[in-house]
Short mmCIF file of C-alpha atoms in Angstrom, two decimals:
data_model
loop_
_atom_site.label_atom_id
_atom_site.label_comp_id
_atom_site.label_asym_id
_atom_site.label_seq_id
_atom_site.Cartn_x
_atom_site.Cartn_y
_atom_site.Cartn_z
CA MET A 160 -12.74 11.94 -69.52
CA SER A 161 -13.49 12.67 -65.91
CA GLU A 162 -14.42 9.86 -63.53
CA THR A 163 -17.26 10.76 -61.24
CA THR A 164 -20.24 8.98 -59.86
CA LYS A 165 -22.43 10.80 -62.37
CA SER A 166 -20.54 9.95 -65.56
CA ARG A 167 -18.88 6.70 -66.55
CA ALA A 168 -15.16 6.69 -67.23
CA THR A 169 -14.03 6.13 -70.81
CA TRP A 170 -10.77 5.03 -72.36
CA SER A 171 -8.74 7.92 -73.74
CA GLY A 172 -8.51 6.21 -77.12
CA LYS A 173 -8.38 2.98 -79.07
CA LEU A 174 -4.74 2.24 -78.17
CA ALA A 175 -5.49 2.51 -74.46
CA PHE A 176 -8.40 0.09 -74.79
CA VAL A 177 -6.51 -2.45 -76.92
CA LEU A 178 -3.49 -2.47 -74.62
CA SER A 179 -5.62 -2.68 -71.48
CA ALA A 180 -7.81 -5.47 -72.85
CA ALA A 181 -4.78 -7.37 -74.18
CA ALA A 182 -3.04 -6.83 -70.85
CA SER A 183 -6.01 -8.36 -69.09
CA ALA A 184 -5.89 -11.34 -71.42
CA VAL A 185 -2.13 -11.81 -71.10
CA GLY A 186 -1.67 -13.23 -67.63
CA LEU A 187 -0.38 -16.28 -65.83
CA GLY A 188 -2.42 -18.46 -68.18
CA SER A 189 -0.12 -17.37 -71.00
CA MET A 190 3.04 -17.58 -68.92
CA TRP A 191 2.76 -21.09 -67.48
CA ARG A 192 -0.32 -22.88 -68.77
CA PHE A 193 0.21 -22.30 -72.47
CA PRO A 194 3.81 -23.64 -72.60
CA TYR A 195 2.79 -26.70 -70.58
CA LEU A 196 -0.18 -27.47 -72.86
CA ALA A 197 1.96 -26.93 -75.96
CA ALA A 198 4.54 -29.38 -74.63
CA LYS A 199 1.87 -31.92 -73.67
CA TYR A 200 -0.05 -31.88 -76.95
CA GLY A 201 2.66 -32.06 -79.57
CA GLY A 202 3.94 -28.49 -79.73
CA GLY A 203 2.94 -27.18 -83.13
CA THR A 204 -0.28 -29.21 -83.18
CA PHE A 205 -1.58 -27.43 -80.09
CA LEU A 206 -0.27 -24.11 -81.38
CA LEU A 207 -2.21 -24.56 -84.62
CA MET A 208 -5.48 -25.41 -82.85
CA TYR A 209 -5.06 -22.53 -80.42
CA PHE A 210 -4.48 -20.16 -83.35
CA VAL A 211 -7.65 -21.39 -85.06
CA PHE A 212 -9.76 -21.01 -81.90
CA VAL A 213 -8.39 -17.55 -81.02
CA PHE A 214 -9.21 -16.11 -84.44
CA THR A 215 -12.62 -17.74 -84.81
CA ILE A 216 -14.51 -18.47 -81.59
CA GLY A 217 -12.32 -16.21 -79.47
CA LEU A 218 -12.64 -13.26 -81.83
CA ALA A 219 -16.41 -13.73 -82.13
CA LEU A 220 -16.92 -13.79 -78.35
CA LEU A 221 -14.59 -10.83 -77.84
CA LEU A 222 -16.69 -8.80 -80.25
CA LEU A 223 -19.88 -9.97 -78.56
CA GLU A 224 -18.81 -9.00 -75.05
CA THR A 225 -17.22 -5.65 -75.90
CA SER A 226 -20.15 -4.57 -78.08
CA LEU A 227 -22.63 -5.64 -75.38
CA GLY A 228 -20.75 -3.56 -72.83
CA ARG A 229 -20.51 -0.52 -75.10
CA LYS A 230 -24.16 -0.67 -76.13
CA THR A 231 -25.46 -0.78 -72.55
CA GLY A 232 -22.71 1.23 -70.82
CA GLN A 233 -22.88 -1.28 -67.97
CA SER A 234 -20.87 -4.12 -66.48
CA SER A 235 -22.22 -7.65 -66.89
CA ILE A 236 -25.25 -7.60 -64.56
CA GLY A 237 -26.54 -4.28 -65.85
CA ALA A 238 -25.74 -5.23 -69.46
CA PHE A 239 -28.03 -8.26 -69.43
CA LYS A 240 -30.61 -6.59 -67.23
CA ALA A 241 -30.88 -3.74 -69.78
CA PHE A 242 -32.82 -6.15 -72.01
CA GLY A 243 -35.18 -7.22 -69.23
CA LYS A 244 -34.95 -8.09 -65.55
CA LYS A 245 -35.54 -11.77 -66.28
CA TYR A 246 -32.14 -11.93 -68.02
CA ALA A 247 -30.19 -10.48 -65.10
CA PHE A 248 -29.40 -14.00 -63.84
CA ILE A 249 -26.97 -14.47 -66.74
CA GLY A 250 -25.05 -11.37 -65.70
CA ILE A 251 -25.12 -12.45 -62.05
CA PHE A 252 -23.72 -15.86 -62.97
CA MET A 253 -20.99 -14.35 -65.13
CA SER A 254 -20.18 -11.73 -62.49
CA ALA A 255 -19.48 -14.43 -59.91
CA VAL A 256 -16.47 -15.64 -61.92
CA PRO A 257 -14.06 -12.71 -61.26
CA PHE A 258 -15.02 -12.72 -57.58
CA ILE A 259 -13.94 -16.37 -57.42
CA ILE A 260 -10.76 -15.92 -59.47
CA VAL A 261 -9.21 -12.73 -58.11
CA PRO A 262 -8.44 -13.92 -54.53
CA TYR A 263 -6.45 -16.99 -55.61
CA TYR A 264 -4.92 -15.07 -58.52
CA CYS A 265 -3.47 -12.59 -56.02
CA VAL A 266 -2.09 -15.49 -53.99
CA ILE A 267 -0.16 -16.67 -57.05
CA GLY A 268 0.85 -13.06 -57.69
CA GLY A 269 2.38 -13.13 -54.23
CA TRP A 270 4.42 -16.20 -55.19
CA VAL A 271 5.74 -14.35 -58.25
CA THR A 272 6.63 -11.32 -56.09
CA LYS A 273 8.50 -13.58 -53.66
CA TYR A 274 10.58 -15.16 -56.44
CA LEU A 275 11.45 -11.78 -57.92
CA PHE A 276 12.57 -10.66 -54.47
CA GLY A 277 14.45 -13.94 -54.08
CA TYR A 278 16.45 -13.46 -57.27
CA ILE A 279 17.36 -9.93 -56.18
CA VAL A 280 18.60 -10.81 -52.68
CA THR A 281 19.41 -14.55 -52.83
CA ALA A 282 21.82 -16.70 -54.81
CA PRO A 283 20.07 -18.47 -57.73
CA GLU A 284 21.00 -21.92 -56.44
CA ALA A 285 18.91 -21.34 -53.31
CA LEU A 286 15.78 -21.10 -55.47
CA ALA A 287 16.74 -24.16 -57.53
CA ASP A 288 16.74 -26.80 -54.80
CA GLY A 289 14.19 -29.12 -56.36
CA GLY A 290 11.09 -27.60 -54.76
CA ASN A 291 11.99 -27.22 -51.08
CA TYR A 292 12.29 -23.44 -51.38
CA PHE A 293 8.86 -23.20 -53.01
CA SER A 294 7.03 -25.62 -50.70
CA GLY A 295 8.66 -24.04 -47.65
CA PHE A 296 7.43 -20.63 -48.76
CA ILE A 297 3.81 -21.45 -49.60
CA THR A 298 3.38 -23.44 -46.38
CA SER A 299 4.94 -20.71 -44.25
CA GLY A 300 1.64 -18.95 -43.64
CA ALA A 301 2.76 -15.49 -42.56
CA GLU A 302 5.49 -14.97 -45.17
CA SER A 303 3.24 -16.13 -47.99
CA ILE A 304 0.48 -13.78 -46.81
CA ILE A 305 2.92 -10.84 -46.62
CA PHE A 306 4.00 -11.22 -50.25
CA MET A 307 0.38 -11.67 -51.31
CA LEU A 308 -0.47 -8.40 -49.55
CA ILE A 309 2.41 -6.64 -51.34
CA PHE A 310 1.02 -7.81 -54.69
CA MET A 311 -2.50 -6.82 -53.66
CA ALA A 312 -1.33 -3.37 -52.54
CA LEU A 313 0.17 -2.72 -55.99
CA THR A 314 -3.08 -3.79 -57.61
CA TYR A 315 -5.32 -1.76 -55.29
CA PHE A 316 -3.18 1.37 -55.65
CA ILE A 317 -3.35 1.35 -59.44
CA VAL A 318 -7.09 0.63 -59.53
CA ALA A 319 -7.70 3.38 -56.95
CA LEU A 320 -6.14 5.89 -59.37
CA GLY A 321 -9.00 5.21 -61.78
CA VAL A 322 -9.50 3.91 -65.29
CA ASN A 323 -7.45 6.62 -67.03
CA LYS A 324 -4.82 7.66 -64.49
CA GLY A 325 -4.38 4.17 -63.07
CA ILE A 326 -5.24 1.16 -65.22
CA GLU A 327 -4.70 2.82 -68.57
CA LYS A 328 -1.33 4.40 -67.75
CA ALA A 329 -0.06 1.27 -66.00
CA ASN A 330 -0.90 -0.91 -69.00
CA LEU A 331 0.66 1.58 -71.43
CA ILE A 332 3.92 1.01 -69.55
CA MET A 333 3.73 -2.66 -68.56
CA MET A 334 2.45 -4.21 -71.79
CA PRO A 335 5.19 -2.87 -74.11
CA ALA A 336 7.80 -3.65 -71.44
CA LEU A 337 6.42 -7.18 -71.06
CA ILE A 338 6.60 -7.82 -74.81
CA VAL A 339 10.16 -6.47 -75.10
CA MET A 340 11.38 -8.52 -72.13
CA ALA A 341 9.62 -11.65 -73.36
CA ALA A 342 11.21 -11.28 -76.78
CA ALA A 343 14.65 -10.74 -75.21
CA VAL A 344 14.38 -13.81 -72.96
CA ALA A 345 13.04 -15.90 -75.86
CA ILE A 346 15.99 -14.94 -78.07
CA TYR A 347 18.44 -15.75 -75.28
CA ALA A 348 16.72 -19.08 -74.60
CA LEU A 349 17.17 -20.09 -78.23
CA THR A 350 20.95 -19.69 -77.93
CA LEU A 351 21.18 -22.41 -75.27
CA PRO A 352 22.62 -25.81 -76.26
CA GLY A 353 19.86 -28.14 -77.46
CA ALA A 354 17.28 -25.36 -77.67
CA MET A 355 16.85 -25.76 -81.44
CA ASP A 356 15.47 -29.26 -80.91
CA GLY A 357 13.00 -27.77 -78.46
CA LEU A 358 12.10 -25.05 -80.97
CA ALA A 359 11.39 -27.67 -83.64
CA TYR A 360 9.19 -29.59 -81.19
CA TYR A 361 7.35 -26.40 -80.30
CA LEU A 362 6.68 -25.15 -83.84
CA ILE A 363 6.40 -28.28 -86.02
CA PRO A 364 3.00 -30.00 -85.67
CA ASP A 365 2.96 -33.62 -84.54
CA PHE A 366 -0.45 -34.80 -85.68
CA SER A 367 -0.07 -38.11 -83.85
CA LYS A 368 -0.80 -36.08 -80.70
CA PHE A 369 -4.10 -34.82 -82.13
CA SER A 370 -6.99 -35.85 -79.87
CA PRO A 371 -10.30 -34.64 -78.43
CA GLU A 372 -8.40 -33.69 -75.27
CA LEU A 373 -6.14 -31.43 -77.32
CA ILE A 374 -9.16 -29.67 -78.82
CA ILE A 375 -10.80 -29.19 -75.42
CA SER A 376 -7.56 -27.90 -73.91
CA ALA A 377 -6.98 -25.45 -76.76
CA LEU A 378 -10.56 -24.20 -76.45
CA GLY A 379 -10.25 -23.81 -72.69
CA GLN A 380 -6.97 -21.93 -73.10
CA THR A 381 -8.70 -19.60 -75.58
CA PHE A 382 -11.41 -18.76 -73.04
CA PHE A 383 -8.97 -18.13 -70.23
CA THR A 384 -6.28 -16.17 -72.09
CA LEU A 385 -8.81 -13.87 -73.78
CA SER A 386 -10.61 -13.12 -70.47
CA LEU A 387 -13.89 -14.41 -71.89
CA ALA A 388 -17.04 -15.29 -69.97
CA MET A 389 -15.93 -13.58 -66.76
CA GLY A 390 -17.38 -10.10 -67.25
CA ILE A 391 -14.05 -8.37 -67.88
CA MET A 392 -14.56 -7.60 -71.56
CA VAL A 393 -18.15 -6.49 -70.96
CA THR A 394 -16.86 -4.04 -68.33
CA TYR A 395 -13.98 -2.81 -70.49
CA GLY A 396 -16.38 -2.48 -73.41
CA SER A 397 -18.62 -0.28 -71.28
CA TYR A 398 -15.75 2.23 -71.02
CA LEU A 399 -15.49 2.53 -74.83
CA GLN A 400 -16.39 5.63 -76.77
CA LYS A 401 -18.85 5.16 -79.62
CA SER A 402 -16.20 6.24 -82.13
CA THR A 403 -13.88 3.32 -81.36
CA LYS A 404 -13.87 0.70 -84.11
CA LEU A 405 -14.72 -2.57 -82.44
CA THR A 406 -13.83 -4.91 -85.30
CA SER A 407 -10.21 -3.80 -85.60
CA SER A 408 -9.86 -3.42 -81.83
CA VAL A 409 -10.82 -7.00 -81.01
CA SER A 410 -8.61 -8.29 -83.85
CA GLN A 411 -5.64 -6.44 -82.34
CA ILE A 412 -6.48 -7.78 -78.86
CA ALA A 413 -6.62 -11.36 -80.16
CA GLY A 414 -3.42 -10.88 -82.17
CA THR A 415 -1.52 -9.44 -79.20
CA THR A 416 -2.71 -12.23 -76.91
CA PHE A 417 -1.69 -14.92 -79.37
CA GLY A 418 1.67 -13.22 -79.95
CA VAL A 419 2.50 -13.07 -76.23
CA SER A 420 1.43 -16.69 -75.75
CA LEU A 421 3.71 -17.62 -78.64
CA LEU A 422 6.58 -15.71 -77.00
CA ALA A 423 5.89 -17.40 -73.67
CA GLY A 424 6.27 -20.76 -75.37
CA LEU A 425 9.48 -19.62 -77.05
CA MET A 426 10.85 -18.54 -73.66
CA ILE A 427 10.02 -21.74 -71.84
CA VAL A 428 9.59 -24.77 -74.12
CA PRO A 429 12.99 -24.76 -75.94
CA ALA A 430 14.94 -24.03 -72.72
CA THR A 431 13.15 -26.63 -70.61
CA PHE A 432 13.19 -29.11 -73.51
CA ALA A 433 16.97 -28.76 -73.65
CA ALA A 434 17.26 -29.14 -69.86
CA LEU A 435 14.83 -32.06 -69.44
CA GLY A 436 15.42 -33.84 -72.73
CA SER A 437 11.90 -34.19 -74.16
CA GLY A 438 8.54 -32.55 -74.60
CA ASP A 439 6.92 -35.22 -72.43
CA ALA A 440 9.25 -34.32 -69.57
CA VAL A 441 8.24 -30.68 -69.91
CA ALA A 442 4.55 -31.66 -69.98
CA GLN A 443 4.88 -33.53 -66.70
CA ASN A 444 5.68 -30.26 -64.95
CA SER A 445 2.73 -27.91 -65.26
CA GLY A 446 1.63 -24.70 -63.57
CA PRO A 447 3.44 -23.82 -60.34
CA SER A 448 5.86 -26.74 -60.72
CA LEU A 449 7.03 -25.45 -64.11
CA MET A 450 7.26 -21.81 -63.03
CA PHE A 451 8.68 -22.09 -59.53
CA ILE A 452 10.65 -25.36 -59.52
CA ILE A 453 11.77 -26.36 -63.03
CA LEU A 454 12.61 -22.92 -64.46
CA PRO A 455 14.81 -21.87 -61.50
CA GLN A 456 16.77 -25.09 -62.12
CA VAL A 457 17.09 -24.16 -65.79
CA PHE A 458 18.24 -20.65 -64.85
CA GLU A 459 20.84 -22.02 -62.42
CA ASN A 460 22.52 -23.87 -65.28
CA LEU A 461 23.13 -20.53 -67.01
CA GLY A 462 25.97 -19.72 -64.63
CA GLY A 463 26.66 -16.02 -64.22
CA ALA A 464 23.58 -15.05 -66.22
CA ALA A 465 21.21 -16.87 -63.84
CA THR A 466 20.46 -13.88 -61.62
CA ILE A 467 19.90 -11.48 -64.52
CA ILE A 468 17.66 -13.90 -66.43
CA GLY A 469 15.78 -14.77 -63.23
CA VAL A 470 15.11 -11.13 -62.40
CA VAL A 471 14.04 -10.22 -65.94
CA PHE A 472 11.83 -13.28 -66.23
CA PHE A 473 10.01 -12.74 -62.96
CA VAL A 474 9.62 -9.01 -63.63
CA LEU A 475 7.78 -9.82 -66.86
CA VAL A 476 5.71 -12.51 -65.10
CA LEU A 477 4.89 -9.97 -62.37
CA PHE A 478 3.76 -7.52 -65.05
CA ALA A 479 1.60 -10.24 -66.63
CA ALA A 480 0.06 -11.09 -63.26
CA LEU A 481 -0.53 -7.42 -62.39
CA THR A 482 -2.20 -6.53 -65.69
CA SER A 483 -4.69 -9.36 -65.19
CA SER A 484 -5.29 -8.66 -61.50
CA LEU A 485 -6.02 -5.02 -62.38
CA SER A 486 -8.78 -6.08 -64.75
CA LEU A 487 -10.24 -8.54 -62.25
CA VAL A 488 -10.35 -6.02 -59.39
CA GLU A 489 -11.65 -3.30 -61.71
CA THR A 490 -14.41 -5.62 -62.95
CA CYS A 491 -15.46 -6.54 -59.41
CA THR A 492 -15.49 -2.84 -58.47
CA SER A 493 -17.57 -1.92 -61.52
CA ILE A 494 -20.04 -4.75 -60.89
CA ILE A 495 -20.63 -3.58 -57.31
CA SER A 496 -20.85 0.06 -58.35
CA ASP A 497 -23.35 -0.58 -61.15
CA GLY A 498 -25.38 -3.11 -59.19
CA ALA A 499 -25.61 -1.26 -55.88
CA GLY A 500 -25.50 2.27 -57.28
CA TRP A 501 -22.53 3.07 -55.04
CA SER A 502 -19.64 5.41 -55.74
CA ARG A 503 -16.48 3.95 -57.24
CA LYS A 504 -14.57 4.61 -53.99
CA ARG A 505 -17.07 2.76 -51.82
CA SER A 506 -17.27 -0.12 -54.27
CA LEU A 507 -13.48 -0.43 -54.39
CA ILE A 508 -13.26 -0.53 -50.58
CA VAL A 509 -15.78 -3.39 -50.48
CA THR A 510 -13.82 -5.20 -53.20
CA ILE A 511 -10.55 -4.73 -51.31
CA VAL A 512 -11.99 -6.11 -48.07
CA TYR A 513 -13.52 -9.14 -49.81
CA VAL A 514 -10.47 -9.98 -51.96
CA THR A 515 -8.03 -9.58 -49.07
CA LEU A 516 -10.00 -11.78 -46.68
CA MET A 517 -10.58 -14.45 -49.31
CA GLY A 518 -6.92 -14.27 -50.32
CA VAL A 519 -5.84 -14.94 -46.74
CA LEU A 520 -8.22 -17.92 -46.63
CA VAL A 521 -6.80 -19.36 -49.85
CA ASN A 522 -3.25 -18.79 -48.59
CA LEU A 523 -3.96 -20.63 -45.36
CA GLY A 524 -5.09 -23.56 -47.47
CA TYR A 525 -1.40 -24.42 -47.80
CA SER A 526 -0.62 -24.12 -44.09
CA SER A 527 -3.05 -24.11 -41.15
CA LEU A 528 -6.02 -25.07 -43.37
CA SER A 529 -4.13 -27.65 -45.44
CA PHE A 530 -6.38 -30.38 -44.02
CA ILE A 531 -9.10 -29.04 -46.34
CA GLN A 532 -8.57 -31.08 -49.52
CA PRO A 533 -11.80 -30.61 -51.51
CA MET A 534 -10.64 -32.37 -54.66
CA GLY A 535 -8.93 -35.31 -53.04
CA GLU A 536 -5.56 -36.02 -51.47
CA GLY A 537 -3.04 -33.26 -52.07
CA SER A 538 -5.54 -30.70 -53.38
CA SER A 539 -6.14 -27.25 -51.91
CA ILE A 540 -8.76 -24.52 -51.67
CA LEU A 541 -7.03 -22.81 -54.61
CA ASP A 542 -7.46 -25.93 -56.76
CA LEU A 543 -11.19 -26.03 -56.05
CA LEU A 544 -11.73 -22.33 -56.84
CA ASP A 545 -9.68 -22.65 -60.04
CA PHE A 546 -11.69 -25.68 -61.15
CA ILE A 547 -15.09 -24.17 -60.37
CA SER A 548 -14.34 -20.89 -62.14
CA ASN A 549 -12.46 -22.15 -65.19
CA SER A 550 -13.83 -25.60 -65.89
CA VAL A 551 -17.45 -25.19 -64.77
CA MET A 552 -18.66 -21.60 -64.63
CA MET A 553 -16.87 -19.99 -67.59
CA PRO A 554 -18.12 -22.41 -70.28
CA ILE A 555 -21.64 -22.21 -68.82
CA ALA A 556 -21.49 -18.40 -68.83
CA ALA A 557 -20.28 -18.46 -72.44
CA LEU A 558 -23.11 -20.81 -73.46
CA LEU A 559 -25.78 -18.71 -71.75
CA THR A 560 -24.36 -15.56 -73.37
CA CYS A 561 -24.36 -17.09 -76.83
CA VAL A 562 -27.93 -18.33 -76.43
CA PHE A 563 -28.98 -14.92 -75.13
CA VAL A 564 -27.45 -12.98 -78.04
CA GLY A 565 -28.02 -15.61 -80.72
CA TRP A 566 -31.61 -16.53 -79.93
CA ILE A 567 -33.18 -13.93 -77.64
CA ILE A 568 -32.06 -10.41 -78.48
CA LYS A 569 -30.76 -11.62 -81.89
CA PRO A 570 -27.28 -10.89 -83.31
CA GLN A 571 -28.57 -7.90 -85.28
CA THR A 572 -28.87 -5.96 -82.02
CA LEU A 573 -25.10 -6.03 -81.55
CA ILE A 574 -24.33 -5.85 -85.26
CA ASP A 575 -26.02 -2.44 -85.27
CA GLU A 576 -23.83 -1.41 -82.32
CA VAL A 577 -20.65 -2.52 -84.10
CA ARG A 578 -21.68 -0.61 -87.23
CA VAL A 579 -21.95 2.62 -85.28
CA SER A 580 -18.19 3.02 -85.72
CA ALA A 581 -17.08 0.46 -88.33
CA ARG A 582 -18.12 -1.49 -91.40
CA PHE A 583 -18.90 -5.04 -90.45
CA ARG A 584 -18.55 -7.09 -93.64
CA LEU A 585 -18.57 -10.43 -91.86
CA ALA A 586 -21.73 -9.74 -89.87
CA ASN A 587 -23.57 -12.76 -91.29
CA VAL A 588 -20.64 -15.07 -90.60
CA TRP A 589 -20.38 -13.71 -87.05
CA SER A 590 -24.09 -14.38 -86.49
CA VAL A 591 -23.69 -18.03 -87.51
CA VAL A 592 -20.62 -18.43 -85.28
CA ILE A 593 -22.44 -17.02 -82.24
CA LYS A 594 -25.73 -18.85 -82.78
CA TYR A 595 -24.33 -22.26 -83.59
CA ILE A 596 -20.56 -22.77 -83.34
CA CYS A 597 -19.74 -20.91 -80.11
CA ALA A 598 -22.79 -22.24 -78.30
CA CYS A 599 -22.06 -25.83 -79.33
CA ASP A 600 -18.36 -25.55 -78.47
CA ALA A 601 -19.07 -24.02 -75.06
CA ARG A 602 -21.56 -26.77 -74.23
CA GLY A 603 -19.22 -29.42 -75.61
CA TYR A 604 -16.35 -28.10 -73.50
CA SER A 605 -18.46 -28.11 -70.33
CA ASP A 606 -19.86 -31.55 -71.11
CA ARG A 607 -16.39 -32.99 -71.74
CA VAL A 608 -14.90 -31.53 -68.57
CA CYS A 609 -17.83 -32.60 -66.43
CA ARG A 610 -17.40 -36.19 -67.56
CA SER A 611 -13.61 -36.46 -67.47
CA ASP A 612 -12.01 -38.69 -64.84
CA HIS A 613 -9.49 -36.30 -63.29
CA GLY A 614 -10.13 -32.80 -62.08
CA SER A 615 -13.77 -33.03 -63.01
CA VAL A 616 -17.14 -32.42 -61.42
CA GLN A 617 -17.46 -36.15 -60.84
CA HIS A 618 -13.97 -36.31 -59.30
CA VAL A 619 -14.87 -33.52 -56.89
CA ALA A 620 -18.26 -35.03 -56.15
CA ASP A 621 -16.67 -38.34 -55.18
CA GLN A 622 -15.06 -36.57 -52.23
CA LEU A 623 -18.41 -35.29 -50.92
CA PRO A 624 -21.34 -36.79 -49.02
CA ALA A 625 -23.77 -38.78 -51.15
CA ARG A 626 -26.56 -36.20 -50.92
CA LEU A 627 -24.33 -33.46 -52.29
CA ARG A 628 -22.73 -35.72 -54.88
CA GLY A 629 -25.74 -35.92 -57.17
CA LEU A 630 -26.43 -32.21 -56.89
CA LEU A 631 -22.89 -31.23 -57.85
CA ALA A 632 -22.63 -33.75 -60.67
CA SER A 633 -25.78 -32.37 -62.31
CA PHE A 634 -25.15 -28.71 -61.43
CA PRO A 635 -24.14 -27.35 -64.86
CA PHE A 636 -27.06 -28.88 -66.66
CA ALA A 637 -29.56 -28.16 -63.89
CA TYR A 638 -28.53 -24.54 -63.90
CA LEU A 639 -28.80 -24.35 -67.67
CA ALA A 640 -32.29 -25.81 -67.57
CA ILE A 641 -33.44 -23.40 -64.85
CA GLY A 642 -31.83 -20.45 -66.57
CA ALA A 643 -33.16 -21.36 -69.96
CA ARG A 644 -36.67 -21.76 -68.62
CA ARG A 645 -36.51 -18.36 -66.98
CA ALA A 646 -35.33 -16.92 -70.27
CA GLY A 647 -38.13 -18.59 -72.18
CA LEU A 648 -35.70 -20.92 -73.95
CA PHE A 649 -36.35 -24.23 -72.27
CA PHE A 650 -36.93 -25.83 -75.67
CA VAL A 651 -33.34 -25.20 -76.68
CA PHE A 652 -32.06 -27.76 -74.20
CA LEU A 653 -34.74 -30.46 -74.72
#
């Protein structure tokens, strides 16, 4: 389909949509957060809960967002506004999430680009020095910004080519390549001495590790890895043709995402388990520490294979980061285009300027702006943006969306849209999940996070002046009350 300002772009077919949506879902959250959480919460126990959530709540919300986008032919703001201007605030709230995420995501993408470059031109032992290489890089200022800009340039170039010639073609190449490379690295990792013990830890459930924290973490990982509650799937759904079967498409997206997360764990958990000696030791090294400090040390122990494994690993991580950054930038561009009525080109230029400037700001949070520690000693601007978007805004957006579909426009509205192209035998079950289970889980997740001791709203608020402290601590629930009242649903939250 042509892409002009007068007609909306559409995916060339079901395969293009499934791969692009799965590519969006498969990002850094799968590559570093999933293995860390699996190691922390008993391996197979976390894996089991994640599987349950992906194919119940995750699948239900995927179907909701894609069908909402296809029905309205709009990104998130326009999609909610199509049912009445008073509901636009839900779309505005959801649309803020990708604008918060994409700048710091590109910063991390720059780190991945640097390490790929490092394995190509530098000896592996230089990258495995216990963290000095990594800390020296992110605090360098100029060098860190340069690699971020390289990553951003790749993202902007592909998005500028359009939905079909850019995003679609890039994902048709990167997603299969990512899966093949992940499988190859996982197989190699399992041949390392001691890796079988790590494999057993990863796959065999340890129910003594079962806890409310495990459930919350598995639910949060489901939201993040499936790109839910951030407007991406609504936007991608708006590019769907009416003939595309939504039920099978979202099942394939969920299956692909779970499969890649499983492979990521197979790549990392057995190898690091063998190197560090226990699952608890792996769990102590999460996020950047696991990716950029521990794994290079593991690779160095591989001898002559260290460079090859390092290059292959960071190529696949770069692909994972790129596929997600494409969807984030595309979503921001679509939101601006739909909301302001601008051309795609003009909207993309505005997105590029915003993301680049914000990315520089986040980057400087590790160097010249490192004195800004919004979440306490040792925290950064990136940490704050990550917390606000993932732990606060996404569960609230999911709750508002479920209430909107479940109780305002009614599930039948989207069931009719799904049945345009497919039989929907589980329509009644889906309605119950959206109206009751998803809404309760989203609120429970937000409530749990907002009352936890570390990395929580209260923890952040403790660092702020007293007047702001109360406002921030009550923000999620205040916003829900205001939003619900505007939507005529104040009674729901009484």
